[in-house]
CSV table of C-alpha atoms in Angstrom, one decimal:
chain,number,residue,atom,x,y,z
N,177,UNK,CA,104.8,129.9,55.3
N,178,UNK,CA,101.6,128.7,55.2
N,179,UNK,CA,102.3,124.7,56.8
N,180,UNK,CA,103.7,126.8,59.4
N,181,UNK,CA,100.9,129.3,60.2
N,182,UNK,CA,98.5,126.1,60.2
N,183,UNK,CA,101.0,124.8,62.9
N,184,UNK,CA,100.6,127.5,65.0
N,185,UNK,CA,97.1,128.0,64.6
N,186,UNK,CA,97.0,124.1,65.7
N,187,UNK,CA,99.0,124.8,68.2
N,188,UNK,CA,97.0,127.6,69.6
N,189,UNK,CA,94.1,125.6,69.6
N,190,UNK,CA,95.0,122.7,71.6
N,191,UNK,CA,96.6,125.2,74.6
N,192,UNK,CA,92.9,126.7,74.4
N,193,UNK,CA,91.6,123.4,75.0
N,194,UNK,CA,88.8,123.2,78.3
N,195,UNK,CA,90.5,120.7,79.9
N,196,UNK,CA,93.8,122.9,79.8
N,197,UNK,CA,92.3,126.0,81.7
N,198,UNK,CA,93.3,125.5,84.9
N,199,UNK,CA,95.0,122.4,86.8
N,200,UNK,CA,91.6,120.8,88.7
N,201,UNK,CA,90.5,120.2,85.2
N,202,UNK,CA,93.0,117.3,84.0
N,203,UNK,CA,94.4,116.4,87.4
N,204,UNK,CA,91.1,115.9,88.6
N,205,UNK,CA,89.8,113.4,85.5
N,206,UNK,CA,92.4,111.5,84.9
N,207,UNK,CA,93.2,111.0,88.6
N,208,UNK,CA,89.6,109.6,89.1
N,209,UNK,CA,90.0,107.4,86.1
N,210,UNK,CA,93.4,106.1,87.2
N,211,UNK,CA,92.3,104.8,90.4
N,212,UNK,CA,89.2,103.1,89.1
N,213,UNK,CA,91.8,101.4,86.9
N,214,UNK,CA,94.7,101.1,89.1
N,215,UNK,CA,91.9,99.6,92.1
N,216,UNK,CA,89.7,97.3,89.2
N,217,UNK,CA,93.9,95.5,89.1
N,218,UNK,CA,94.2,95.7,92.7
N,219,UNK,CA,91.5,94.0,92.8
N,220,UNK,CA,92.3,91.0,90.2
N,221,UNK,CA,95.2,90.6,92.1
N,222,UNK,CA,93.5,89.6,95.4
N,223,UNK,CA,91.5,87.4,93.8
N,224,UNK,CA,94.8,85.3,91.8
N,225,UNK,CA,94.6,87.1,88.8
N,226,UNK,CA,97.2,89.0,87.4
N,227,UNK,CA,96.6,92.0,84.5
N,228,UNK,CA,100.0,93.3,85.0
N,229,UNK,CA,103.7,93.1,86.0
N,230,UNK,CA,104.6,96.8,86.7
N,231,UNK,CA,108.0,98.1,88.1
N,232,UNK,CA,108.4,97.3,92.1
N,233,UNK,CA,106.0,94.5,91.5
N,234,UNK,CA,102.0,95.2,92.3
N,235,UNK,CA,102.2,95.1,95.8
N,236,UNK,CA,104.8,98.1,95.7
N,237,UNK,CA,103.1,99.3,92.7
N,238,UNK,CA,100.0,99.8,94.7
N,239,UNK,CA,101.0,101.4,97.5
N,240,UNK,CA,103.0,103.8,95.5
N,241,UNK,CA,100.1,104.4,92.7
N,242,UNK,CA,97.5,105.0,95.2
N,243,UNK,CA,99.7,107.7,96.6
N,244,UNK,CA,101.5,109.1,94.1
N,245,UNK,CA,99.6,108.3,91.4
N,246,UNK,CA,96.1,109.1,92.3
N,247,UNK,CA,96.6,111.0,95.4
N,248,UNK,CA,99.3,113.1,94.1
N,249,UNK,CA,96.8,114.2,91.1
N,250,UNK,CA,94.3,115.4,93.1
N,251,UNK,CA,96.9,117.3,95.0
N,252,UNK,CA,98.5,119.0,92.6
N,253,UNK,CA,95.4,120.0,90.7
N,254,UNK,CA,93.8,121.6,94.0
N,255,UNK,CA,97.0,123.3,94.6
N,256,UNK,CA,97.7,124.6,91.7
N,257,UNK,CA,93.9,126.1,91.3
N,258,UNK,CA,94.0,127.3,94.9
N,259,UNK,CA,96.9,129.4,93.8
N,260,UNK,CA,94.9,131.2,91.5
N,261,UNK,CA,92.5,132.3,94.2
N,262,UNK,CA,95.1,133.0,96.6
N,263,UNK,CA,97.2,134.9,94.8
N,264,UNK,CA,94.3,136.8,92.2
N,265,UNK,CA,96.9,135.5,89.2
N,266,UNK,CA,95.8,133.6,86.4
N,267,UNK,CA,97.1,130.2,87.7
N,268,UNK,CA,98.9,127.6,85.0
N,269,UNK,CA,97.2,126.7,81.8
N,270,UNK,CA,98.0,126.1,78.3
N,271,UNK,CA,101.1,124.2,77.4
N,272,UNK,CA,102.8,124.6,81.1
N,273,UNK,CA,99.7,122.5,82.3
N,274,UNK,CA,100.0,120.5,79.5
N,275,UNK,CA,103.5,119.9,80.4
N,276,UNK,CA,102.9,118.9,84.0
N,277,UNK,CA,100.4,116.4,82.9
N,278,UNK,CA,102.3,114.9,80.5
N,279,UNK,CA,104.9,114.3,83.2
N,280,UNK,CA,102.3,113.0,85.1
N,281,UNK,CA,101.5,110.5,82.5
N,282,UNK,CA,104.5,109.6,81.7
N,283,UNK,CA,105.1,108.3,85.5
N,284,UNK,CA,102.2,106.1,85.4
N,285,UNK,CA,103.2,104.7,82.1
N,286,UNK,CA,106.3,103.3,82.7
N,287,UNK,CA,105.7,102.2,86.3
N,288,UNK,CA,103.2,100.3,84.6
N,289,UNK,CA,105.5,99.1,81.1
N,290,UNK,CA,108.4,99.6,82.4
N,291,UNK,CA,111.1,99.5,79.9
N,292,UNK,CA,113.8,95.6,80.6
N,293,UNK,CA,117.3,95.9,82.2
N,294,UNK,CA,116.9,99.8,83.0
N,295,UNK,CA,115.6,100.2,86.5
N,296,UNK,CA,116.1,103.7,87.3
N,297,UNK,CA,114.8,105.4,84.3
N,298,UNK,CA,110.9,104.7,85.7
N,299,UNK,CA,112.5,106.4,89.0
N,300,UNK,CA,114.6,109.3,87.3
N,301,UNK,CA,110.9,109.7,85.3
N,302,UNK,CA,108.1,109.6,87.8
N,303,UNK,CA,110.0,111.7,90.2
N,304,UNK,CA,110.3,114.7,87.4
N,305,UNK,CA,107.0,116.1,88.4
N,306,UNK,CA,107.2,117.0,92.2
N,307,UNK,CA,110.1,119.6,91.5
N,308,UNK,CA,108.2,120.6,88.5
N,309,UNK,CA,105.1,121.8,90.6
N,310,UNK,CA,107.4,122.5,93.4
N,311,UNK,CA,108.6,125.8,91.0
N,312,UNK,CA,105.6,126.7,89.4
N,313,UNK,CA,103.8,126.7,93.2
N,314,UNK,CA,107.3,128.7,94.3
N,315,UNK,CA,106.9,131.3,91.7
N,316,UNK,CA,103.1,132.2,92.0
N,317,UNK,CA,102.9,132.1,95.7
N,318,UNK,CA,106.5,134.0,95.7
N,319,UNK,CA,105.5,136.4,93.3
N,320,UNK,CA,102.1,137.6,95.1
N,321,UNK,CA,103.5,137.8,98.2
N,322,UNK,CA,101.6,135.1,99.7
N,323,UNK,CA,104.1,133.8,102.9
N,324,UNK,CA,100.9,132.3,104.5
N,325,UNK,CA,100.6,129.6,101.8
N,326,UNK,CA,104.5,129.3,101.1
N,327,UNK,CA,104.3,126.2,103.3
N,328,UNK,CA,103.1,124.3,100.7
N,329,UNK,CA,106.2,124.5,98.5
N,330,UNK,CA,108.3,122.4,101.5
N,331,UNK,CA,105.6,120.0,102.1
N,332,UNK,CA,105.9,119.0,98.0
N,333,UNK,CA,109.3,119.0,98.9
N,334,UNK,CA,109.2,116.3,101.2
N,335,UNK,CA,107.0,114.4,99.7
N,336,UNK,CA,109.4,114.8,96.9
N,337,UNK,CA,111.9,112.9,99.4
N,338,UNK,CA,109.5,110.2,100.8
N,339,UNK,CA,109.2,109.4,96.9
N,340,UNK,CA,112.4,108.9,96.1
N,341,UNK,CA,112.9,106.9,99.4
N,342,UNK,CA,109.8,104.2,98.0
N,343,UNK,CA,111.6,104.5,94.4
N,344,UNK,CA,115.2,103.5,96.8
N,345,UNK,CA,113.6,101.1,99.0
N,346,UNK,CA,112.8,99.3,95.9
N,347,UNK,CA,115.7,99.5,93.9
N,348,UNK,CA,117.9,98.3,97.3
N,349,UNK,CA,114.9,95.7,98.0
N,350,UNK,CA,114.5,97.4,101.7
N,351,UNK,CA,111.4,96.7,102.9
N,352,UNK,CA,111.8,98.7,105.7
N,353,UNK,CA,112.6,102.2,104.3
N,354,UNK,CA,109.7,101.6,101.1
N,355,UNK,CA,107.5,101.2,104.8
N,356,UNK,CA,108.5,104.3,106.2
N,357,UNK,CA,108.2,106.5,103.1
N,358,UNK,CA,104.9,105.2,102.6
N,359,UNK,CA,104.0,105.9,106.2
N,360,UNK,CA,105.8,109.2,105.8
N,361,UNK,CA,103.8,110.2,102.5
N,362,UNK,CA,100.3,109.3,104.5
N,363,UNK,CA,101.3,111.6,107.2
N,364,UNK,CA,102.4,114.7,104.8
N,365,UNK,CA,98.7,114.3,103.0
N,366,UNK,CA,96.8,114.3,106.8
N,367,UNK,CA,99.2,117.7,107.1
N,368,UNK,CA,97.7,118.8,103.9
N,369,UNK,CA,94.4,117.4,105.3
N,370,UNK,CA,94.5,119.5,108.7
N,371,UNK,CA,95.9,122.3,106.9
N,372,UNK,CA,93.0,122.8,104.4
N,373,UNK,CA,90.4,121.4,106.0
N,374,UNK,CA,90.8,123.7,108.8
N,375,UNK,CA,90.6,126.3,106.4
N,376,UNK,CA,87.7,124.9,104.0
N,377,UNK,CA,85.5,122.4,106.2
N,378,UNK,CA,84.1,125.5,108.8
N,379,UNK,CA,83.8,128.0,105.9
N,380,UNK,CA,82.1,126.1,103.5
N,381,UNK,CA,79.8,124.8,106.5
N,382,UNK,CA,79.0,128.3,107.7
N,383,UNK,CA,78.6,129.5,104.1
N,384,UNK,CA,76.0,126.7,103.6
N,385,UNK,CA,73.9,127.0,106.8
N,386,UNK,CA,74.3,130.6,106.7
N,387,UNK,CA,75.1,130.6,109.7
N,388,UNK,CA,78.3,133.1,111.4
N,389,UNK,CA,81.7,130.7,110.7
N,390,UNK,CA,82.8,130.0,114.4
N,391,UNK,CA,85.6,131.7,116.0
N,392,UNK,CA,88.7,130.1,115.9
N,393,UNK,CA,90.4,129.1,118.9
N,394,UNK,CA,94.0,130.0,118.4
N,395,UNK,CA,96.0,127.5,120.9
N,396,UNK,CA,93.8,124.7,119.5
N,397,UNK,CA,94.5,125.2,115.4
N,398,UNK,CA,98.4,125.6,116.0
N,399,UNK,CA,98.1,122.5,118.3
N,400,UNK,CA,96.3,120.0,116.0
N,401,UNK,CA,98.5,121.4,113.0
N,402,UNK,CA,101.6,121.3,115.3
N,403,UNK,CA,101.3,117.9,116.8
N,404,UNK,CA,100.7,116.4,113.2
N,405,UNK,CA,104.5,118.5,111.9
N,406,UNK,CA,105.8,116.5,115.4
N,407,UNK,CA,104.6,113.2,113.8
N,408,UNK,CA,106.5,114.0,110.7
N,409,UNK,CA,109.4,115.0,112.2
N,410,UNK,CA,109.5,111.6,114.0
N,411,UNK,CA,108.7,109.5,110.8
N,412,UNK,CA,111.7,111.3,109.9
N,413,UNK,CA,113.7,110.6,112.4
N,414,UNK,CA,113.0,107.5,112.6
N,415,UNK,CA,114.8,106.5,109.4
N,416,UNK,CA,117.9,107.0,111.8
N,417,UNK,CA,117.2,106.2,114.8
N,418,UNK,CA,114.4,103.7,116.5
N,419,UNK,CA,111.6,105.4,118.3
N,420,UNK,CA,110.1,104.2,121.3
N,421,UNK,CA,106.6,102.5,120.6
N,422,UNK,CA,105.1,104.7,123.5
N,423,UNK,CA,106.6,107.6,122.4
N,424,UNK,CA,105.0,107.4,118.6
N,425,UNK,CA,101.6,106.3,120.1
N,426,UNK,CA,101.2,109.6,122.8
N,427,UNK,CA,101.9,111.9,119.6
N,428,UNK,CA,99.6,110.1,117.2
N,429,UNK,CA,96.8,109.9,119.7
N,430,UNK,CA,97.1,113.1,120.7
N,431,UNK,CA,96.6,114.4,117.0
N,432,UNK,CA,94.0,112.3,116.7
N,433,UNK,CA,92.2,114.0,120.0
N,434,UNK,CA,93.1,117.4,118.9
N,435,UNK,CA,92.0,116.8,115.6
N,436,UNK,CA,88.4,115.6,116.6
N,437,UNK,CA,88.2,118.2,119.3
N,438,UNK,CA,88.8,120.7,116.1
N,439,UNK,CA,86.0,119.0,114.2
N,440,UNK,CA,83.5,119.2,117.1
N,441,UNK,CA,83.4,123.3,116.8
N,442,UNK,CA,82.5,122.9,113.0
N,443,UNK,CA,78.7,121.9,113.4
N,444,UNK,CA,79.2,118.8,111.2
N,445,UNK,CA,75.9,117.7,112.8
N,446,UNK,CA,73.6,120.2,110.8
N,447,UNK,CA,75.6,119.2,107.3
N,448,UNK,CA,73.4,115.9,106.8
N,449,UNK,CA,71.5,117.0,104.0
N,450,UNK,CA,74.2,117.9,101.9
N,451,UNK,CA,76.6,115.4,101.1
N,452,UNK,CA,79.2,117.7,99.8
N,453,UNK,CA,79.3,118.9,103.4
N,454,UNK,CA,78.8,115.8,105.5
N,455,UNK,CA,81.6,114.3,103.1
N,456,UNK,CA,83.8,116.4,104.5
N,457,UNK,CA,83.4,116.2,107.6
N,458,UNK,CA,83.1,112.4,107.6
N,459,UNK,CA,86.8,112.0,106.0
N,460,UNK,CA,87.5,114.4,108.8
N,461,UNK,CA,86.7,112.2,111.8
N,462,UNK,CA,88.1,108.7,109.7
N,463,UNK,CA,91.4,111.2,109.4
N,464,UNK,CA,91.6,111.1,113.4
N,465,UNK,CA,89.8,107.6,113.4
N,466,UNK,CA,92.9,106.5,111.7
N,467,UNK,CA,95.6,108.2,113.6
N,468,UNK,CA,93.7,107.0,116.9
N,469,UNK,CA,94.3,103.9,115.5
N,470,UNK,CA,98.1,104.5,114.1
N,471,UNK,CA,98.8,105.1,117.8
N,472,UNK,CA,97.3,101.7,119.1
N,473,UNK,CA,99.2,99.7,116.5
N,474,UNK,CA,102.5,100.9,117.8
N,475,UNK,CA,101.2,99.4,121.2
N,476,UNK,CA,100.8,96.3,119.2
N,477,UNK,CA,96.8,96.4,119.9
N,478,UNK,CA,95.9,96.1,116.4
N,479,UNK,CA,97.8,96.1,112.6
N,480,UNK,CA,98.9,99.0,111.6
N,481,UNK,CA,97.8,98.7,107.9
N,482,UNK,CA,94.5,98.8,109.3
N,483,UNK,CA,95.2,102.3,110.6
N,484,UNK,CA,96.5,103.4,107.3
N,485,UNK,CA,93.6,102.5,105.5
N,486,UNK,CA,91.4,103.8,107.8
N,487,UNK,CA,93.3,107.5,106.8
N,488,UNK,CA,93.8,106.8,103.3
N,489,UNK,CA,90.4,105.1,102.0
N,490,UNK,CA,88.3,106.7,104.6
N,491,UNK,CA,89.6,110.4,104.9
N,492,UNK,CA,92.2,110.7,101.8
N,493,UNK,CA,89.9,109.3,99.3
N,494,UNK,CA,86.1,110.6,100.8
N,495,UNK,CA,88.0,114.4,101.3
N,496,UNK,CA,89.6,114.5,97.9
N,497,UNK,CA,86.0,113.0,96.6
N,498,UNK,CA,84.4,116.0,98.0
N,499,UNK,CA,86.6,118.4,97.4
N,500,UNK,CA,86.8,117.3,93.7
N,501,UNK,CA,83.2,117.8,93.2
N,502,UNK,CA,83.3,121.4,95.0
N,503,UNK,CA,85.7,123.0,93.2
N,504,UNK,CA,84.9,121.5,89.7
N,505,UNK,CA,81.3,122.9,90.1
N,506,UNK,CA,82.2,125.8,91.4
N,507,UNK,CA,85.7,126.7,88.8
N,508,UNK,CA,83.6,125.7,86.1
N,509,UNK,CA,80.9,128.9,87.1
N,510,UNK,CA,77.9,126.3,88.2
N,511,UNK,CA,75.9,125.7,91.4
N,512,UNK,CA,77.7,123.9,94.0
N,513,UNK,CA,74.8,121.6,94.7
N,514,UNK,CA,75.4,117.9,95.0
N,515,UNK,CA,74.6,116.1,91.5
N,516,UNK,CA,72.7,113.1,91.4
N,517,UNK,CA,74.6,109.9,92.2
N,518,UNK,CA,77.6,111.8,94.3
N,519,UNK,CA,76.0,111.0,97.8
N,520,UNK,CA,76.2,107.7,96.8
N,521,UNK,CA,79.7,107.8,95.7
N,522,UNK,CA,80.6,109.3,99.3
N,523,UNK,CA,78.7,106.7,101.0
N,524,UNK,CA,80.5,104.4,99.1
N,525,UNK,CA,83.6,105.6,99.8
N,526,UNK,CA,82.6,105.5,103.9
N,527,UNK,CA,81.3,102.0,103.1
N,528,UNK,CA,84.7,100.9,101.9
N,529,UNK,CA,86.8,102.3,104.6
N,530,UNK,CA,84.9,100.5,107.0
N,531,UNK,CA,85.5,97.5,105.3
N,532,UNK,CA,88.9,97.6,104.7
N,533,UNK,CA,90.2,99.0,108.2
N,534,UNK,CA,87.3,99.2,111.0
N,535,UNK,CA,85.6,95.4,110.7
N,536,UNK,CA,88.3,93.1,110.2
N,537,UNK,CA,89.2,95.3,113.7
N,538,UNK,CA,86.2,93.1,115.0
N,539,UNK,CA,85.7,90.3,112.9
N,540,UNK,CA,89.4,90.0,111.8
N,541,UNK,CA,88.4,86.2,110.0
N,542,UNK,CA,86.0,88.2,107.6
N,543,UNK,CA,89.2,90.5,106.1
N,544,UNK,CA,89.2,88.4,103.0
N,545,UNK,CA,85.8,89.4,102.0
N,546,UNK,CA,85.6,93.0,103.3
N,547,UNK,CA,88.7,93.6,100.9
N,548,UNK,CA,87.2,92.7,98.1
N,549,UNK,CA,83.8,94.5,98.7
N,550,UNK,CA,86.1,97.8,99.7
N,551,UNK,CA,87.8,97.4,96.1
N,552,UNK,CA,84.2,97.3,94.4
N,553,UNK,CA,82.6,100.4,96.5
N,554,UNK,CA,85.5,102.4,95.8
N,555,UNK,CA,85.4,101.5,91.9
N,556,UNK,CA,81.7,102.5,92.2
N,557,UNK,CA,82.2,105.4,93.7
N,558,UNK,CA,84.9,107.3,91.1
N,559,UNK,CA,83.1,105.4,88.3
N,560,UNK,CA,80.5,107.5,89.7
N,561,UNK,CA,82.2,111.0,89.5
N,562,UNK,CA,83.8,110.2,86.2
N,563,UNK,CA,79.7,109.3,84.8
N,564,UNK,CA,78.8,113.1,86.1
N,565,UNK,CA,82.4,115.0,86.0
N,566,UNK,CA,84.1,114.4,82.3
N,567,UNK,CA,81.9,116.5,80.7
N,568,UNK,CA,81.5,119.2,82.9
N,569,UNK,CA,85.2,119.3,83.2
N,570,UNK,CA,86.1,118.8,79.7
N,571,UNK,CA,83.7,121.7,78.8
N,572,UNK,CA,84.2,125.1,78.9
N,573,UNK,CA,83.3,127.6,82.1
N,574,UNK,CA,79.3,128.0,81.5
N,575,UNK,CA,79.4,132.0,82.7
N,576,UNK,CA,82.1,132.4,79.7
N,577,UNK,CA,84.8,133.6,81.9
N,578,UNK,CA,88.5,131.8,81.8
N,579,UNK,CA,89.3,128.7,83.6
């Protein structure tokens, strides 16, 4: 009786746990730390060394990791605190939480070890989680009533298919379809990009300058959401049937054009004092940098992977930077001022996009060094937020309230 009650009370006291309080909090930490690590073997790989021999091999390994290893973190633990706010619900802590990031673990384990002679175990196991979040997302958003942010739920759900399209690709060695899901994954986080953003970037700016948010014009927010659905639906389609190389570059330069003529209404120009602001308006504009240049790279006027990075380095990684710090300081009941070093980790961040996809445009004989030096910036930079954010975020709320 009493081994028992000492289990519970164990029990009890690891689902109280800061770090299980709410989804930003674990998501957030160990998806920093993971791409520092995941980036520091990147990085040993373009130089001839080799620290590991993961499933899919490390050049599939990367792409995948990077996207649904880090970025899929970050993802889930801003959804999954957003919910909270939209919905007024306690969102999920506890042992559910615990749950999800032990799934989430789990993934990156045995992409990393994975097990000899059983190939689709590391598949059946790293794409467990999507549905997972996919229900717990359905249920609170469901259950409040909340139709506006039910679109979530279907965009997890496709990236849910543009997973296990990499984890086929792989397993059928088709190059070609692990291309397309990857391409297909980018294009569902700039959704998720122009989606939020449009909802966070002008607020948090008008909140900040204390200014009046401006007014929203309607044709021009369902247009630079709806052109980016249209590039999905033709990455999609084009897993049937080929697409015309003119036809894929009018779309994506026409989201790209819509996009920045968005960005121009959100007076990014009086943000840049305050890098939590000017970061994300920054991996705003490299968001429609890159799809400018997604659309000349189907003209053949430049690679596409430069594109790609250009989106993924430059807006994925300086947006999620930013937002990371925001809603950690602001979840955990503190000031939402920048903390010392973080500028520099944005800046960082900017530095290593344009060194991985805007000058080897120019100076394409240089790429072998701006790679590298994108690596290290970007190491710098989440070294940088994991020195100022595991504390705070393994700690409890400072105004005492749950969370």
């Amino acid at each position: 009786m009493a081994k028992h009650s000492t289990r519970s009370i164990s029990l009890a006291r690891v689902s109280d746990m800061p770090l299980l309080q709410l989804a930003f909090r674990p998501f957030f930490l160990l998806g920093a730390v993971f791409s520092l690590v995941a980036m520091v073997i990147w990085g040993a790989f373009l130089q001839g060394g080799i620290l590991l021999e993961p499933y899919g091999g490390l050049l599939w390994w990367h792409q995948h990791e990077m996207l649904f290893g880090f970025g899929m973190a970050i993802v889930i633990g801003f959804l999954l605190t957003a919910v909270q706010t939209w919905t007024g619900r306690r969102g999920v802590h506890g042992w559910p939480l615990a749950g999800l990031v032990a799934l989430w673990l789990a993934g990156r384990f045995i992409l990393a070890f994975p097990p000899e002679g059983a190939a689709l175990i590391p598949a059946l196991v790293d794409l467990a989680l999507l549905p997972a979040v996919m229900l717990v997302m359905a249920r609170a958003v469901l259950g409040a009533r909340q139709w506006r942010n039910l679109i979530f739920v279907p965009v997890l759900g496709v990236l849910f298919l543009a997973n296990t399209l990499m984890h086929l690709g792989m397993l059928q060695g088709d190059a070609s379809m692990i291309r397309d899901a990857a391409h297909l994954t980018v294009l569902l986080i700039v959704l998720l990009m122009v989606v939020l953003g449009g909802r966070v970037i002008p607020f948090f700016t008008a909140r900040r300058l204390e200014r009046t948010q401006v007014a929203r014009l309607k044709w021009l927010e369902v247009s630079a959401i709806g052109v980016v659905v249209l590039l999905i639906c033709l990455q999609l389609a084009s897993f049937a049937v080929a697409l015309s190389d003119e036809t894929w570059a009018g779309v994506a330069l026409l989201a790209a054009g819509l996009n920045a003529l968005r960005l121009t209404r959100w007076e990014g120009r009086r943000c840049l004092h305050e890098p939590l602001l000017w970061g994300l308006h920054l991996s705003y504009a490299l968001m429609c940098v890159g799809l400018a240049m997604w659309g000349l790279a189907a003209l053949k006027l430049l690679a596409s992977s430069l594109a790609l990075h250009a989106i993924t380095v430059g807006g994925m990684g300086i947006m999620m930077m930013a937002m990371m710090s925001r809603v950690s300081l602001g979840h955990t009941g503190r000031p939402i001022e920048t903390l010392p070093g973080m500028g520099v980790a944005l800046g960082a961040l900017g530095l290593a996009a344009m060194l991985r996809a805007l000058i080897p445009v120019l100076w394409p004989q240089v790429m072998q060094w701006t790679l590298s030096l994108s690596v290290l910036c970007w190491v710098l930079a989440f070294a940088l937020f994991v020195r100022h954010y595991t504390m705070l975020l393994a700690r409890p709320r400072v105004d005492g309230k749950p969370g």
